[in-house]
Amino acid sequence: MYDKFLKYPLGFILTASVLCSAFSLQAASFSPQQLTAATAQWLKQQKEVPEGAQSQLSTLDPRLAHKQCDLPLEFSFAGPVSHQATVQIRCQSPQSWHLFVSARFSQQTEAVHSLRNIALGSQITADMLTLGQTDLRLARGSLITDPALVVGARVKRSLSAGQVVTLQDLCLVCKGDIVTISGLNNGLEVRTVGIAQMDGILGDQIQVTNRQSNRTIVAEVVAVKKVAIKF
């Protein structure tokens, strides 16, 4: 008698559990905030997004009605991926729907910025520069990470306050500069003075005239007003 009595509530509990599970699946509802968060989570797993990049998503209109879907949501890129992309969210249930979310990607790195407007031809001093964050993917030119490396260089194009300063904006050695020429000869460092015959930035090969011998040689720019040769 007790066994029969106990079977009924147990059966009722199991039936109720199945019904609740089915109802939860059929009534899957996603708010605009949940869809945006799900997109952000999906982006973290995509190899097309540069490693370490930060994603900034456009916000879906909060007034948008909650979306129902009884199947897993599908995410895909709707077009090429560069510093920005469009993500498509799709529901393939009988009442299918899709939405689009825009994303921007940024990779922050530390680089030298100008503290104020700097005119063409100005010589860089330490108080003109500062370190700040910049988006690596939007940078144009070779970034400078240590202001001390370019103190004494000249500006080849006008710079605005707050602008990222690149090596291409400067000449570490300018045509007509008196430069130090150094090199290793049989393990000994040899130094002399020369006159630069062209502009150059770090790593450039430029022509320099030795003031003692009056010979023109090719040397590599290694620092502000310094070049090096190989014997």
PDB file of C-alpha atoms in Angstrom:
ATOM      1  CA  MET A   1       0.000   0.000   0.000  1.00  0.00           C
ATOM      2  CA  TYR A   2       2.791   2.445   0.927  1.00  0.00           C
ATOM      3  CA  ASP A   3       4.735   1.468  -2.187  1.00  0.00           C
ATOM      4  CA  LYS A   4       1.801   2.405  -4.408  1.00  0.00           C
ATOM      5  CA  PHE A   5       1.348   5.628  -2.538  1.00  0.00           C
ATOM      6  CA  LEU A   6       5.044   6.596  -2.997  1.00  0.00           C
ATOM      7  CA  LYS A   7       5.090   5.831  -6.751  1.00  0.00           C
ATOM      8  CA  TYR A   8       2.563   8.561  -7.582  1.00  0.00           C
ATOM      9  CA  PRO A   9       4.476  11.541  -6.217  1.00  0.00           C
ATOM     10  CA  LEU A  10       7.721  10.197  -7.737  1.00  0.00           C
ATOM     11  CA  GLY A  11       6.110   9.877 -11.161  1.00  0.00           C
ATOM     12  CA  PHE A  12       4.627  13.350 -10.821  1.00  0.00           C
ATOM     13  CA  ILE A  13       8.047  14.807  -9.964  1.00  0.00           C
ATOM     14  CA  LEU A  14       9.703  13.157 -13.014  1.00  0.00           C
ATOM     15  CA  THR A  15       6.932  14.329 -15.350  1.00  0.00           C
ATOM     16  CA  ALA A  16       7.137  17.872 -14.000  1.00  0.00           C
ATOM     17  CA  SER A  17      10.904  17.847 -14.448  1.00  0.00           C
ATOM     18  CA  VAL A  18      10.615  16.836 -18.130  1.00  0.00           C
ATOM     19  CA  LEU A  19       7.949  19.452 -18.767  1.00  0.00           C
ATOM     20  CA  CYS A  20      10.036  22.191 -17.161  1.00  0.00           C
ATOM     21  CA  SER A  21      13.054  21.213 -19.239  1.00  0.00           C
ATOM     22  CA  ALA A  22      11.049  21.264 -22.464  1.00  0.00           C
ATOM     23  CA  PHE A  23       9.479  24.605 -21.563  1.00  0.00           C
ATOM     24  CA  SER A  24      12.887  26.134 -20.802  1.00  0.00           C
ATOM     25  CA  LEU A  25      14.220  25.021 -24.193  1.00  0.00           C
ATOM     26  CA  GLN A  26      11.222  26.237 -26.170  1.00  0.00           C
ATOM     27  CA  ALA A  27      11.119  29.537 -24.325  1.00  0.00           C
ATOM     28  CA  ALA A  28      14.823  30.440 -24.747  1.00  0.00           C
ATOM     29  CA  SER A  29      14.758  34.230 -24.768  1.00  0.00           C
ATOM     30  CA  PHE A  30      17.652  36.631 -25.391  1.00  0.00           C
ATOM     31  CA  SER A  31      17.713  40.289 -24.468  1.00  0.00           C
ATOM     32  CA  PRO A  32      19.814  42.771 -26.515  1.00  0.00           C
ATOM     33  CA  GLN A  33      22.355  42.827 -23.667  1.00  0.00           C
ATOM     34  CA  GLN A  34      22.613  39.012 -23.654  1.00  0.00           C
ATOM     35  CA  LEU A  35      23.098  38.898 -27.427  1.00  0.00           C
ATOM     36  CA  THR A  36      25.858  41.499 -27.226  1.00  0.00           C
ATOM     37  CA  ALA A  37      27.583  39.588 -24.405  1.00  0.00           C
ATOM     38  CA  ALA A  38      27.301  36.313 -26.352  1.00  0.00           C
ATOM     39  CA  THR A  39      28.877  37.986 -29.400  1.00  0.00           C
ATOM     40  CA  ALA A  40      31.780  39.269 -27.305  1.00  0.00           C
ATOM     41  CA  GLN A  41      32.363  35.780 -25.898  1.00  0.00           C
ATOM     42  CA  TRP A  42      32.283  34.246 -29.397  1.00  0.00           C
ATOM     43  CA  LEU A  43      34.815  36.785 -30.706  1.00  0.00           C
ATOM     44  CA  LYS A  44      37.340  35.750 -28.047  1.00  0.00           C
ATOM     45  CA  GLN A  45      37.487  32.291 -29.639  1.00  0.00           C
ATOM     46  CA  GLN A  46      37.982  33.380 -33.259  1.00  0.00           C
ATOM     47  CA  LYS A  47      41.452  33.116 -34.815  1.00  0.00           C
ATOM     48  CA  GLU A  48      40.654  35.955 -37.249  1.00  0.00           C
ATOM     49  CA  VAL A  49      40.757  38.368 -34.313  1.00  0.00           C
ATOM     50  CA  PRO A  50      44.382  39.312 -33.534  1.00  0.00           C
ATOM     51  CA  GLU A  51      45.685  37.805 -30.306  1.00  0.00           C
ATOM     52  CA  GLY A  52      45.451  40.279 -27.461  1.00  0.00           C
ATOM     53  CA  ALA A  53      43.113  42.614 -29.355  1.00  0.00           C
ATOM     54  CA  GLN A  54      40.322  44.316 -27.451  1.00  0.00           C
ATOM     55  CA  SER A  55      36.848  44.182 -29.003  1.00  0.00           C
ATOM     56  CA  GLN A  56      34.487  47.131 -28.906  1.00  0.00           C
ATOM     57  CA  LEU A  57      30.949  46.186 -29.928  1.00  0.00           C
ATOM     58  CA  SER A  58      28.170  48.438 -31.108  1.00  0.00           C
ATOM     59  CA  THR A  59      25.262  48.276 -28.681  1.00  0.00           C
ATOM     60  CA  LEU A  60      22.023  46.719 -29.840  1.00  0.00           C
ATOM     61  CA  ASP A  61      19.033  48.977 -29.279  1.00  0.00           C
ATOM     62  CA  PRO A  62      17.785  48.169 -25.737  1.00  0.00           C
ATOM     63  CA  ARG A  63      14.247  48.727 -26.974  1.00  0.00           C
ATOM     64  CA  LEU A  64      14.623  45.722 -29.274  1.00  0.00           C
ATOM     65  CA  ALA A  65      12.185  42.953 -28.365  1.00  0.00           C
ATOM     66  CA  HIS A  66      13.651  39.839 -26.767  1.00  0.00           C
ATOM     67  CA  LYS A  67      14.507  37.229 -29.369  1.00  0.00           C
ATOM     68  CA  GLN A  68      13.197  33.666 -29.014  1.00  0.00           C
ATOM     69  CA  CYS A  69      15.204  30.679 -30.267  1.00  0.00           C
ATOM     70  CA  ASP A  70      14.890  27.001 -29.359  1.00  0.00           C
ATOM     71  CA  LEU A  71      18.173  26.083 -31.102  1.00  0.00           C
ATOM     72  CA  PRO A  72      21.757  27.152 -30.368  1.00  0.00           C
ATOM     73  CA  LEU A  73      22.532  30.581 -31.770  1.00  0.00           C
ATOM     74  CA  GLU A  74      24.887  30.682 -34.773  1.00  0.00           C
ATOM     75  CA  PHE A  75      27.597  33.330 -35.129  1.00  0.00           C
ATOM     76  CA  SER A  76      29.645  34.166 -38.234  1.00  0.00           C
ATOM     77  CA  PHE A  77      31.574  37.042 -39.778  1.00  0.00           C
ATOM     78  CA  ALA A  78      29.572  38.858 -42.443  1.00  0.00           C
ATOM     79  CA  GLY A  79      32.522  40.017 -44.528  1.00  0.00           C
ATOM     80  CA  PRO A  80      36.282  40.465 -44.157  1.00  0.00           C
ATOM     81  CA  VAL A  81      37.963  41.048 -40.792  1.00  0.00           C
ATOM     82  CA  SER A  82      40.487  43.873 -40.396  1.00  0.00           C
ATOM     83  CA  HIS A  83      40.471  46.484 -37.634  1.00  0.00           C
ATOM     84  CA  GLN A  84      36.684  46.116 -37.706  1.00  0.00           C
ATOM     85  CA  ALA A  85      34.125  43.463 -38.628  1.00  0.00           C
ATOM     86  CA  THR A  86      30.411  42.696 -38.712  1.00  0.00           C
ATOM     87  CA  VAL A  87      29.127  39.655 -36.826  1.00  0.00           C
ATOM     88  CA  GLN A  88      25.893  37.970 -37.857  1.00  0.00           C
ATOM     89  CA  ILE A  89      23.775  36.270 -35.193  1.00  0.00           C
ATOM     90  CA  ARG A  90      21.324  33.717 -36.605  1.00  0.00           C
ATOM     91  CA  CYS A  91      18.573  31.531 -35.237  1.00  0.00           C
ATOM     92  CA  GLN A  92      17.661  28.590 -37.492  1.00  0.00           C
ATOM     93  CA  SER A  93      14.481  27.551 -35.684  1.00  0.00           C
ATOM     94  CA  PRO A  94      11.180  27.494 -37.658  1.00  0.00           C
ATOM     95  CA  GLN A  95      10.702  31.166 -36.819  1.00  0.00           C
ATOM     96  CA  SER A  96      14.190  32.103 -37.980  1.00  0.00           C
ATOM     97  CA  TRP A  97      15.769  35.539 -37.534  1.00  0.00           C
ATOM     98  CA  HIS A  98      19.146  37.231 -37.774  1.00  0.00           C
ATOM     99  CA  LEU A  99      20.858  40.327 -36.394  1.00  0.00           C
ATOM    100  CA  PHE A 100      24.110  42.136 -37.095  1.00  0.00           C
ATOM    101  CA  VAL A 101      26.569  43.525 -34.551  1.00  0.00           C
ATOM    102  CA  SER A 102      29.515  45.752 -35.524  1.00  0.00           C
ATOM    103  CA  ALA A 103      32.868  45.217 -33.820  1.00  0.00           C
ATOM    104  CA  ARG A 104      36.086  47.234 -33.726  1.00  0.00           C
ATOM    105  CA  PHE A 105      39.404  45.730 -32.671  1.00  0.00           C
ATOM    106  CA  SER A 106      42.277  47.567 -31.025  1.00  0.00           C
ATOM    107  CA  GLN A 107      45.723  46.485 -29.845  1.00  0.00           C
ATOM    108  CA  GLN A 108      47.069  48.987 -27.387  1.00  0.00           C
ATOM    109  CA  THR A 109      50.786  49.574 -27.075  1.00  0.00           C
ATOM    110  CA  GLU A 110      52.967  52.225 -25.484  1.00  0.00           C
ATOM    111  CA  ALA A 111      54.507  54.745 -27.877  1.00  0.00           C
ATOM    112  CA  VAL A 112      55.922  58.267 -27.990  1.00  0.00           C
ATOM    113  CA  HIS A 113      53.453  61.173 -28.447  1.00  0.00           C
ATOM    114  CA  SER A 114      54.111  64.884 -28.934  1.00  0.00           C
ATOM    115  CA  LEU A 115      53.150  67.050 -25.970  1.00  0.00           C
ATOM    116  CA  ARG A 116      52.559  70.143 -28.109  1.00  0.00           C
ATOM    117  CA  ASN A 117      52.590  71.329 -31.701  1.00  0.00           C
ATOM    118  CA  ILE A 118      56.062  70.892 -33.207  1.00  0.00           C
ATOM    119  CA  ALA A 119      56.997  72.862 -36.313  1.00  0.00           C
ATOM    120  CA  LEU A 120      58.794  71.488 -39.349  1.00  0.00           C
ATOM    121  CA  GLY A 121      62.571  71.563 -38.880  1.00  0.00           C
ATOM    122  CA  SER A 122      62.444  71.782 -35.069  1.00  0.00           C
ATOM    123  CA  GLN A 123      65.005  69.895 -33.037  1.00  0.00           C
ATOM    124  CA  ILE A 124      63.429  67.439 -30.615  1.00  0.00           C
ATOM    125  CA  THR A 125      63.966  68.090 -26.912  1.00  0.00           C
ATOM    126  CA  ALA A 126      62.919  65.865 -24.018  1.00  0.00           C
ATOM    127  CA  ASP A 127      60.120  68.208 -22.900  1.00  0.00           C
ATOM    128  CA  MET A 128      58.377  67.864 -26.284  1.00  0.00           C
ATOM    129  CA  LEU A 129      57.603  64.159 -25.891  1.00  0.00           C
ATOM    130  CA  THR A 130      55.727  61.791 -23.624  1.00  0.00           C
ATOM    131  CA  LEU A 131      54.742  58.117 -23.550  1.00  0.00           C
ATOM    132  CA  GLY A 132      51.117  57.137 -24.092  1.00  0.00           C
ATOM    133  CA  GLN A 133      48.860  54.363 -25.361  1.00  0.00           C
ATOM    134  CA  THR A 134      48.096  54.007 -29.053  1.00  0.00           C
ATOM    135  CA  ASP A 135      46.238  51.520 -31.229  1.00  0.00           C
ATOM    136  CA  LEU A 136      48.879  49.378 -32.919  1.00  0.00           C
ATOM    137  CA  ARG A 137      46.606  48.467 -35.836  1.00  0.00           C
ATOM    138  CA  LEU A 138      46.035  52.118 -36.732  1.00  0.00           C
ATOM    139  CA  ALA A 139      49.659  53.205 -36.399  1.00  0.00           C
ATOM    140  CA  ARG A 140      51.361  54.423 -39.550  1.00  0.00           C
ATOM    141  CA  GLY A 141      55.145  54.126 -39.509  1.00  0.00           C
ATOM    142  CA  SER A 142      57.713  52.771 -37.053  1.00  0.00           C
ATOM    143  CA  LEU A 143      56.666  53.494 -33.469  1.00  0.00           C
ATOM    144  CA  ILE A 144      59.154  54.865 -30.925  1.00  0.00           C
ATOM    145  CA  THR A 145      59.007  53.393 -27.425  1.00  0.00           C
ATOM    146  CA  ASP A 146      61.747  55.438 -25.740  1.00  0.00           C
ATOM    147  CA  PRO A 147      61.743  59.264 -26.089  1.00  0.00           C
ATOM    148  CA  ALA A 148      65.461  59.412 -25.235  1.00  0.00           C
ATOM    149  CA  LEU A 149      66.299  57.632 -28.507  1.00  0.00           C
ATOM    150  CA  VAL A 150      65.140  60.588 -30.611  1.00  0.00           C
ATOM    151  CA  VAL A 151      66.131  63.611 -28.508  1.00  0.00           C
ATOM    152  CA  GLY A 152      68.224  65.782 -30.818  1.00  0.00           C
ATOM    153  CA  ALA A 153      66.564  64.539 -34.018  1.00  0.00           C
ATOM    154  CA  ARG A 154      64.871  66.987 -36.389  1.00  0.00           C
ATOM    155  CA  VAL A 155      61.233  67.021 -37.438  1.00  0.00           C
ATOM    156  CA  LYS A 156      60.632  66.338 -41.148  1.00  0.00           C
ATOM    157  CA  ARG A 157      56.907  67.196 -41.008  1.00  0.00           C
ATOM    158  CA  SER A 158      54.842  69.296 -38.610  1.00  0.00           C
ATOM    159  CA  LEU A 159      53.398  67.423 -35.627  1.00  0.00           C
ATOM    160  CA  SER A 160      50.227  68.211 -33.693  1.00  0.00           C
ATOM    161  CA  ALA A 161      49.840  68.037 -29.922  1.00  0.00           C
ATOM    162  CA  GLY A 162      48.973  64.484 -28.888  1.00  0.00           C
ATOM    163  CA  GLN A 163      50.071  62.971 -32.203  1.00  0.00           C
ATOM    164  CA  VAL A 164      51.939  59.663 -32.281  1.00  0.00           C
ATOM    165  CA  VAL A 165      55.542  60.313 -33.346  1.00  0.00           C
ATOM    166  CA  THR A 166      57.112  57.764 -35.709  1.00  0.00           C
ATOM    167  CA  LEU A 167      60.635  57.417 -37.054  1.00  0.00           C
ATOM    168  CA  GLN A 168      59.318  58.475 -40.453  1.00  0.00           C
ATOM    169  CA  ASP A 169      58.416  61.892 -38.975  1.00  0.00           C
ATOM    170  CA  LEU A 170      62.057  62.549 -38.066  1.00  0.00           C
ATOM    171  CA  CYS A 171      65.581  62.436 -39.392  1.00  0.00           C
ATOM    172  CA  LEU A 172      68.026  61.118 -36.819  1.00  0.00           C
ATOM    173  CA  VAL A 173      70.713  62.216 -39.203  1.00  0.00           C
ATOM    174  CA  CYS A 174      69.884  65.097 -41.549  1.00  0.00           C
ATOM    175  CA  LYS A 175      71.746  66.148 -44.682  1.00  0.00           C
ATOM    176  CA  GLY A 176      74.555  68.498 -43.695  1.00  0.00           C
ATOM    177  CA  ASP A 177      74.757  67.261 -40.091  1.00  0.00           C
ATOM    178  CA  ILE A 178      78.165  66.734 -38.554  1.00  0.00           C
ATOM    179  CA  VAL A 179      78.072  63.108 -37.399  1.00  0.00           C
ATOM    180  CA  THR A 180      80.241  60.680 -35.506  1.00  0.00           C
ATOM    181  CA  ILE A 181      81.459  57.769 -37.626  1.00  0.00           C
ATOM    182  CA  SER A 182      82.397  54.650 -35.694  1.00  0.00           C
ATOM    183  CA  GLY A 183      83.516  51.181 -36.623  1.00  0.00           C
ATOM    184  CA  LEU A 184      85.437  48.131 -35.428  1.00  0.00           C
ATOM    185  CA  ASN A 185      88.807  47.396 -36.975  1.00  0.00           C
ATOM    186  CA  ASN A 186      90.662  44.315 -35.707  1.00  0.00           C
ATOM    187  CA  GLY A 187      88.676  44.477 -32.476  1.00  0.00           C
ATOM    188  CA  LEU A 188      89.414  48.158 -31.905  1.00  0.00           C
ATOM    189  CA  GLU A 189      86.761  50.864 -32.135  1.00  0.00           C
ATOM    190  CA  VAL A 190      87.699  53.636 -34.529  1.00  0.00           C
ATOM    191  CA  ARG A 191      85.949  57.001 -34.442  1.00  0.00           C
ATOM    192  CA  THR A 192      86.093  60.017 -36.724  1.00  0.00           C
ATOM    193  CA  VAL A 193      83.885  62.883 -37.846  1.00  0.00           C
ATOM    194  CA  GLY A 194      81.937  63.211 -41.078  1.00  0.00           C
ATOM    195  CA  ILE A 195      79.262  65.211 -42.865  1.00  0.00           C
ATOM    196  CA  ALA A 196      75.962  63.510 -43.788  1.00  0.00           C
ATOM    197  CA  GLN A 197      75.098  63.751 -47.480  1.00  0.00           C
ATOM    198  CA  MET A 198      71.454  62.679 -46.996  1.00  0.00           C
ATOM    199  CA  ASP A 199      68.717  62.238 -44.394  1.00  0.00           C
ATOM    200  CA  GLY A 200      68.385  58.960 -42.554  1.00  0.00           C
ATOM    201  CA  ILE A 201      66.461  57.187 -39.794  1.00  0.00           C
ATOM    202  CA  LEU A 202      67.485  54.231 -37.659  1.00  0.00           C
ATOM    203  CA  GLY A 203      68.903  51.458 -39.837  1.00  0.00           C
ATOM    204  CA  ASP A 204      69.184  53.488 -43.036  1.00  0.00           C
ATOM    205  CA  GLN A 205      72.317  53.266 -45.166  1.00  0.00           C
ATOM    206  CA  ILE A 206      73.423  56.802 -46.062  1.00  0.00           C
ATOM    207  CA  GLN A 207      76.406  58.517 -47.666  1.00  0.00           C
ATOM    208  CA  VAL A 208      78.766  60.332 -45.314  1.00  0.00           C
ATOM    209  CA  THR A 209      81.906  62.298 -46.195  1.00  0.00           C
ATOM    210  CA  ASN A 210      84.875  61.764 -43.888  1.00  0.00           C
ATOM    211  CA  ARG A 211      86.156  65.220 -42.923  1.00  0.00           C
ATOM    212  CA  GLN A 212      89.756  64.022 -42.570  1.00  0.00           C
ATOM    213  CA  SER A 213      90.135  62.053 -45.791  1.00  0.00           C
ATOM    214  CA  ASN A 214      87.389  63.799 -47.739  1.00  0.00           C
ATOM    215  CA  ARG A 215      86.245  60.355 -48.881  1.00  0.00           C
ATOM    216  CA  THR A 216      82.529  59.588 -49.156  1.00  0.00           C
ATOM    217  CA  ILE A 217      81.503  56.292 -47.598  1.00  0.00           C
ATOM    218  CA  VAL A 218      78.292  54.411 -46.927  1.00  0.00           C
ATOM    219  CA  ALA A 219      77.367  54.032 -43.259  1.00  0.00           C
ATOM    220  CA  GLU A 220      74.387  52.869 -41.207  1.00  0.00           C
ATOM    221  CA  VAL A 221      72.422  55.265 -38.997  1.00  0.00           C
ATOM    222  CA  VAL A 222      72.615  53.872 -35.457  1.00  0.00           C
ATOM    223  CA  ALA A 223      71.503  56.855 -33.321  1.00  0.00           C
ATOM    224  CA  VAL A 224      70.970  60.619 -33.450  1.00  0.00           C
ATOM    225  CA  LYS A 225      73.929  62.090 -35.396  1.00  0.00           C
ATOM    226  CA  LYS A 226      75.786  58.757 -35.241  1.00  0.00           C
ATOM    227  CA  VAL A 227      76.595  56.293 -37.997  1.00  0.00           C
ATOM    228  CA  ALA A 228      78.603  53.086 -38.121  1.00  0.00           C
ATOM    229  CA  ILE A 229      80.646  51.351 -40.792  1.00  0.00           C
ATOM    230  CA  LYS A 230      82.020  47.855 -41.204  1.00  0.00           C
ATOM    231  CA  PHE A 231      85.652  47.400 -42.158  1.00  0.00           C
TER     232      PHE A 231
END
